[in-house]
Short mmCIF file of C-alpha atoms in Angstrom, two decimals:
data_model
loop_
_atom_site.label_atom_id
_atom_site.label_comp_id
_atom_site.label_asym_id
_atom_site.label_seq_id
_atom_site.Cartn_x
_atom_site.Cartn_y
_atom_site.Cartn_z
CA MET A 8 11.12 -11.76 -13.35
CA PRO A 9 13.13 -8.67 -14.43
CA GLY A 10 14.31 -7.81 -10.93
CA ASP A 11 15.71 -11.29 -10.34
CA ALA A 12 17.84 -11.26 -13.48
CA LEU A 13 19.01 -7.70 -12.88
CA ALA A 14 19.92 -8.44 -9.25
CA GLY A 15 21.82 -11.52 -10.39
CA THR A 16 23.69 -9.47 -12.97
CA ALA A 17 24.72 -6.91 -10.36
CA ALA A 18 25.71 -9.63 -7.90
CA ALA A 19 27.98 -11.10 -10.57
CA GLY A 20 29.72 -7.73 -10.81
CA ALA A 21 28.63 -6.85 -14.34
CA PRO A 22 26.35 -4.30 -16.00
CA PRO A 23 23.32 -5.58 -17.92
CA ASN A 24 23.87 -6.51 -21.56
CA ALA A 25 21.97 -8.16 -24.41
CA ARG A 26 22.20 -11.57 -22.74
CA THR A 27 20.60 -10.09 -19.63
CA LEU A 28 17.56 -9.28 -21.75
CA LEU A 29 17.43 -12.90 -22.88
CA ALA A 30 17.55 -13.98 -19.24
CA ILE A 31 14.68 -11.62 -18.41
CA GLY A 32 12.66 -13.03 -21.30
CA SER A 33 13.39 -16.58 -20.18
CA SER A 34 12.44 -15.72 -16.61
CA LEU A 35 9.15 -14.17 -17.67
CA CYS A 36 8.26 -17.17 -19.82
CA LEU A 37 9.03 -19.66 -17.07
CA TYR A 38 7.12 -17.58 -14.52
CA GLU A 39 4.04 -17.39 -16.73
CA ALA A 40 4.36 -21.11 -17.44
CA GLY A 41 4.26 -21.72 -13.71
CA MET A 42 1.18 -19.52 -13.36
CA ALA A 43 -0.68 -21.42 -16.08
CA LEU A 44 0.42 -24.80 -14.75
CA ASN A 45 -0.55 -23.78 -11.22
CA ASP A 46 -4.08 -22.93 -12.34
CA TRP A 47 -4.33 -26.23 -14.20
CA ALA A 48 -3.08 -28.30 -11.27
CA ASP A 49 -5.30 -26.49 -8.73
CA ARG A 50 -8.46 -26.30 -10.83
CA GLU A 51 -10.46 -28.60 -8.52
CA VAL A 52 -9.33 -26.88 -5.32
CA ASP A 53 -9.91 -23.45 -6.84
CA ALA A 54 -13.45 -24.46 -7.81
CA VAL A 55 -14.18 -24.55 -4.07
CA GLU A 56 -11.84 -21.93 -2.58
CA ARG A 57 -11.31 -19.48 -5.46
CA PRO A 58 -14.16 -19.90 -7.97
CA HIS A 59 -13.33 -16.52 -9.54
CA ARG A 60 -10.08 -17.83 -11.04
CA PRO A 61 -9.92 -18.33 -14.83
CA LEU A 62 -10.37 -22.11 -14.97
CA PRO A 63 -13.16 -22.60 -12.39
CA SER A 64 -15.05 -19.63 -13.83
CA GLY A 65 -14.88 -21.15 -17.31
CA ARG A 66 -12.97 -18.28 -18.91
CA ILE A 67 -10.12 -20.62 -19.87
CA ARG A 68 -10.27 -24.34 -20.62
CA PRO A 69 -7.94 -26.67 -18.68
CA ALA A 70 -6.38 -28.01 -21.89
CA ALA A 71 -5.54 -24.48 -22.99
CA ALA A 72 -3.84 -23.72 -19.67
CA LEU A 73 -1.73 -26.88 -19.85
CA THR A 74 -0.78 -26.18 -23.46
CA ALA A 75 0.24 -22.64 -22.55
CA ALA A 76 2.41 -23.96 -19.72
CA CYS A 77 4.22 -26.33 -22.10
CA VAL A 78 4.73 -23.70 -24.81
CA LEU A 79 5.95 -21.06 -22.36
CA THR A 80 8.36 -23.50 -20.73
CA GLY A 81 9.82 -24.36 -24.13
CA ALA A 82 10.13 -20.67 -24.99
CA GLY A 83 11.86 -19.93 -21.69
CA LEU A 84 14.40 -22.70 -22.23
CA ALA A 85 14.98 -21.59 -25.82
CA LEU A 86 15.72 -18.02 -24.73
CA ALA A 87 18.10 -19.29 -22.05
CA ALA A 88 19.88 -21.46 -24.62
CA ARG A 89 20.27 -18.40 -26.83
CA ALA A 90 22.00 -16.66 -23.92
CA GLY A 91 24.53 -19.49 -23.66
CA ARG A 92 25.14 -22.86 -22.07
CA PRO A 93 25.63 -21.49 -18.54
CA ALA A 94 22.21 -19.84 -18.70
CA LEU A 95 20.57 -23.02 -19.99
CA ALA A 96 22.29 -24.99 -17.22
CA VAL A 97 20.43 -22.80 -14.71
CA ALA A 98 17.15 -22.48 -16.62
CA ALA A 99 16.68 -26.25 -16.95
CA PRO A 100 16.61 -26.96 -13.18
CA LEU A 101 14.55 -23.80 -12.72
CA ALA A 102 11.90 -25.13 -15.12
CA ALA A 103 12.02 -28.54 -13.45
CA THR A 104 11.54 -26.92 -10.04
CA VAL A 105 8.54 -24.93 -11.29
CA TRP A 106 6.85 -28.05 -12.66
CA ALA A 107 7.70 -30.13 -9.59
CA TYR A 108 6.26 -27.45 -7.32
CA ASP A 109 2.99 -27.08 -9.20
CA LEU A 110 2.38 -30.79 -9.80
CA THR A 111 3.80 -32.46 -6.69
CA LEU A 112 5.46 -30.35 -4.02
CA LYS A 113 3.05 -27.47 -3.55
CA HIS A 114 0.91 -29.12 -0.89
CA THR A 115 3.80 -30.79 0.92
CA ALA A 116 6.26 -29.53 3.50
CA ALA A 117 8.80 -29.12 0.70
CA GLY A 118 6.60 -26.62 -1.15
CA PRO A 119 8.01 -23.40 0.34
CA VAL A 120 11.55 -24.72 -0.06
CA ALA A 121 10.92 -25.45 -3.74
CA MET A 122 9.48 -21.98 -4.28
CA GLY A 123 12.48 -20.40 -2.58
CA ALA A 124 14.84 -22.51 -4.68
CA ALA A 125 13.06 -21.41 -7.85
CA ARG A 126 13.48 -17.76 -6.92
CA GLY A 127 17.15 -18.22 -6.15
CA LEU A 128 17.70 -20.01 -9.46
CA ASP A 129 15.93 -17.17 -11.25
CA LEU A 130 18.47 -14.72 -9.83
CA LEU A 131 21.33 -17.03 -10.82
CA LEU A 132 19.89 -17.16 -14.34
CA GLY A 133 20.66 -13.46 -14.73
CA ALA A 134 24.23 -13.95 -13.51
CA ALA A 135 24.82 -16.98 -15.72
CA ALA A 136 23.41 -15.34 -18.83
CA THR A 137 25.32 -12.08 -18.37
CA THR A 138 28.72 -13.34 -17.25
CA GLY A 139 28.68 -17.12 -17.67
CA ARG A 140 29.39 -17.51 -13.94
CA THR A 141 27.19 -17.81 -10.85
CA ARG A 142 29.56 -18.18 -7.89
CA ARG A 143 29.58 -14.50 -6.92
CA ALA A 144 25.77 -14.41 -7.01
CA LEU A 145 25.19 -17.41 -4.74
CA SER A 146 24.82 -15.40 -1.54
CA SER A 147 22.30 -13.03 -3.13
CA ALA A 148 20.36 -16.01 -4.48
CA ALA A 149 20.26 -17.55 -1.01
CA LEU A 150 18.96 -14.33 0.56
CA LEU A 151 16.25 -13.85 -2.06
CA GLY A 152 15.27 -17.51 -1.82
CA THR A 153 14.96 -17.26 1.95
CA HIS A 154 12.59 -14.31 1.64
CA THR A 155 10.47 -16.23 -0.86
CA LEU A 156 10.39 -19.28 1.39
CA ALA A 157 9.04 -17.15 4.25
CA VAL A 158 6.36 -15.50 2.11
CA THR A 159 5.28 -18.83 0.63
CA THR A 160 4.95 -20.32 4.11
CA VAL A 161 2.59 -17.50 5.10
CA SER A 162 0.61 -17.90 1.87
CA ARG A 163 -0.26 -21.52 2.67
CA GLN A 164 -2.86 -20.31 5.16
CA GLU A 165 -4.24 -17.31 3.26
CA ALA A 166 -7.46 -19.11 2.22
CA ARG A 167 -8.53 -20.32 5.67
CA GLY A 168 -6.35 -18.40 8.12
CA GLY A 169 -4.30 -20.23 10.70
CA SER A 170 -1.51 -19.90 13.22
CA PRO A 171 0.44 -16.71 14.02
CA VAL A 172 3.67 -18.72 13.81
CA ALA A 173 4.14 -18.27 10.04
CA PRO A 174 3.81 -14.45 9.97
CA LEU A 175 6.00 -14.17 13.08
CA ALA A 176 8.63 -16.33 11.40
CA ALA A 177 8.38 -14.20 8.26
CA LEU A 178 8.82 -11.05 10.37
CA ALA A 179 11.94 -12.52 12.00
CA THR A 180 13.24 -13.56 8.58
CA THR A 181 12.79 -10.03 7.27
CA ALA A 182 14.72 -8.62 10.22
CA LEU A 183 17.52 -11.14 9.70
CA LEU A 184 17.77 -10.49 5.97
CA THR A 185 17.81 -6.73 6.55
CA ARG A 186 20.70 -7.19 8.96
CA LEU A 187 22.61 -9.42 6.57
CA VAL A 188 22.30 -7.19 3.50
CA THR A 189 23.43 -4.10 5.40
CA HIS A 190 26.38 -5.72 7.16
CA ARG A 191 29.61 -3.90 6.34
CA LEU A 192 31.59 -6.86 5.02
CA ALA A 193 28.58 -8.35 3.24
CA SER A 194 28.31 -5.16 1.20
CA LEU A 195 31.83 -5.54 -0.16
CA PRO A 196 32.46 -7.34 -3.44
CA GLU A 197 33.91 -10.78 -2.91
CA GLY A 198 37.45 -9.87 -3.89
CA ARG A 199 37.48 -6.97 -1.44
CA ARG A 200 36.10 -9.16 1.35
CA GLU A 201 39.01 -11.54 0.85
CA ALA A 202 41.48 -8.67 0.83
CA ALA A 203 39.97 -7.24 4.02
CA ALA A 204 40.19 -10.61 5.72
CA HIS A 205 43.91 -10.93 4.94
CA LEU A 206 45.13 -7.45 5.83
CA PRO A 207 48.39 -7.78 7.79
CA PRO A 208 48.40 -6.46 11.35
CA GLY A 209 50.41 -3.44 12.31
CA PRO A 210 50.47 0.33 11.98
CA ARG A 211 50.18 0.33 8.17
CA SER A 212 46.94 -1.66 8.17
CA ALA A 213 45.63 0.42 11.06
CA ARG A 214 45.91 3.67 9.14
CA PRO A 215 42.56 4.97 7.91
CA ARG A 216 42.20 4.76 4.17
CA PRO A 217 40.60 7.49 2.12
CA PRO A 218 37.04 6.57 1.14
CA GLU A 219 36.69 5.01 -2.28
CA PRO A 220 34.70 6.98 -4.87
CA GLY A 221 31.05 6.06 -4.71
CA ARG A 222 31.48 3.82 -1.67
CA GLN A 223 29.56 6.13 0.65
CA LEU A 224 26.74 6.48 -1.87
CA THR A 225 26.55 2.70 -2.18
CA ALA A 226 26.31 2.31 1.59
CA HIS A 227 23.58 4.93 1.91
CA LEU A 228 21.60 3.50 -0.99
CA THR A 229 21.86 -0.04 0.36
CA THR A 230 20.67 1.08 3.79
CA ALA A 231 17.75 3.07 2.37
CA LEU A 232 16.59 0.20 0.17
CA ALA A 233 16.94 -2.30 3.00
CA ALA A 234 14.83 -0.02 5.20
CA ALA A 235 12.19 0.14 2.47
CA TYR A 236 12.22 -3.65 2.28
CA ALA A 237 11.70 -4.04 6.01
CA ALA A 238 9.05 -1.31 6.19
CA THR A 239 7.01 -2.90 3.40
CA THR A 240 6.41 -6.09 5.35
CA ALA A 241 6.68 -5.19 9.04
CA ARG A 242 3.17 -3.91 9.77
CA PRO A 243 1.25 -6.48 7.65
CA TYR A 244 3.21 -9.33 9.24
CA VAL A 245 2.50 -7.99 12.73
CA HIS A 246 -1.21 -7.64 11.95
CA ALA A 247 -1.36 -11.18 10.55
CA ALA A 248 0.40 -12.50 13.64
CA LEU A 249 -2.04 -10.75 15.98
CA ASN A 250 -5.05 -11.87 13.94
CA PRO A 251 -4.21 -14.64 11.42
CA SER A 252 -7.53 -14.33 9.59
CA PRO A 253 -7.70 -14.85 5.81
CA PRO A 254 -7.97 -11.12 4.93
CA LEU A 255 -5.00 -10.08 7.09
CA THR A 256 -2.97 -13.07 5.99
CA GLN A 257 -3.65 -12.19 2.35
CA ARG A 258 -2.47 -8.63 3.03
CA ALA A 259 0.70 -10.00 4.59
CA VAL A 260 1.33 -12.17 1.53
CA GLY A 261 0.75 -9.20 -0.77
CA ALA A 262 3.24 -7.16 1.27
CA GLY A 263 5.76 -9.97 0.99
CA ILE A 264 5.37 -10.01 -2.79
CA ARG A 265 5.77 -6.22 -2.98
CA ALA A 266 8.84 -6.38 -0.73
CA THR A 267 10.62 -8.58 -3.25
CA ILE A 268 11.46 -5.57 -5.42
CA PRO A 269 13.18 -3.47 -2.72
CA LEU A 270 15.05 -6.60 -1.65
CA GLN A 271 16.22 -7.19 -5.22
CA ALA A 272 17.30 -3.56 -5.41
CA THR A 273 19.14 -3.87 -2.09
CA LEU A 274 21.02 -6.92 -3.33
CA ALA A 275 22.04 -5.02 -6.45
CA ALA A 276 23.11 -1.95 -4.46
CA ARG A 277 25.25 -3.90 -2.00
CA SER A 278 27.11 -5.34 -5.00
CA ARG A 279 27.82 -1.74 -6.08
CA GLY A 280 25.38 -1.94 -8.95
CA THR A 281 23.95 1.50 -8.21
CA ALA A 282 22.35 2.09 -11.60
CA THR A 283 20.90 -1.42 -11.65
CA ALA A 284 19.53 -0.98 -8.13
CA LEU A 285 17.78 2.24 -9.10
CA LEU A 286 16.36 0.56 -12.20
CA ILE A 287 14.95 -2.27 -10.09
CA ALA A 288 13.54 0.19 -7.55
CA ALA A 289 11.75 1.98 -10.38
CA LEU A 290 9.75 -1.23 -10.90
CA THR A 291 8.10 -0.84 -7.48
CA PRO A 292 4.80 0.66 -8.76
CA LEU A 293 4.51 -2.22 -11.22
CA GLY A 294 5.16 -4.69 -8.41
CA ALA A 295 2.44 -3.10 -6.28
CA ARG A 296 -0.11 -3.58 -9.05
CA PHE A 297 1.13 -7.11 -9.66
CA ALA A 298 0.77 -8.09 -5.99
CA LYS A 299 -2.91 -7.15 -6.04
CA LYS A 300 -3.62 -9.63 -8.83
CA VAL A 301 -1.29 -12.53 -8.10
CA SER A 302 -0.98 -14.92 -5.19
CA VAL A 303 2.18 -16.87 -4.43
CA THR A 304 0.12 -20.04 -4.52
#
């Protein structure tokens, strides 16, 4: 998805470039491949639980969905290869994770973990395509993957309802992620974190330093976006915990999907990618429309 690649680019400490666009194209192809493959793999279950979906309703034939998944996967890998070997090295396990989730892992305990891993790899795809490196983006990938794991866990009971444990855990995860992305040292680029950790003791290091240009803006923007992330999910998660019925659980899942965009923007902002963060935040209306039509599962 665009926000993943852009957040990965910012986390790697670089502005978007032409290879970032290739990463976005690859991400979109692999995501749509997963959607088509998911419908194909779940066609029998959907015939009972979600008969309005394209395959059970007869609007699309199963063979066409499987063919689309194969073609889109190939296109996604081709675009990643065009962006360079580092991007392909991330896109290949991402594609494998998508197929493994849809065909094998989705209905197992490893399903949410696989979905979280796929989201983290998608962010790393942006970093790898843009800069050829992923190390600086690993922490952002882990944070985004953790959010996705929590949302996917809630989504597993959206058809029948269930226990309040999953939405409560997702609420706690949101609070933890909000704390982590707004932590002072976590908001510093990696090189500056290392420098801060090795400052020598004494009067010279104790002297206040003049604020760096743009640093205060970055801090305020990161805090505001993190607050938007937390606010998007808090009430729906609480409602689903108090009454874990299918309608309220589905609303909680939709909120979790919508919250992905402010989280992506927060991750970009904390890496001092102010322009990239604002660009991602501008995708919020699109994400709201998308969440109404798409389920995590």
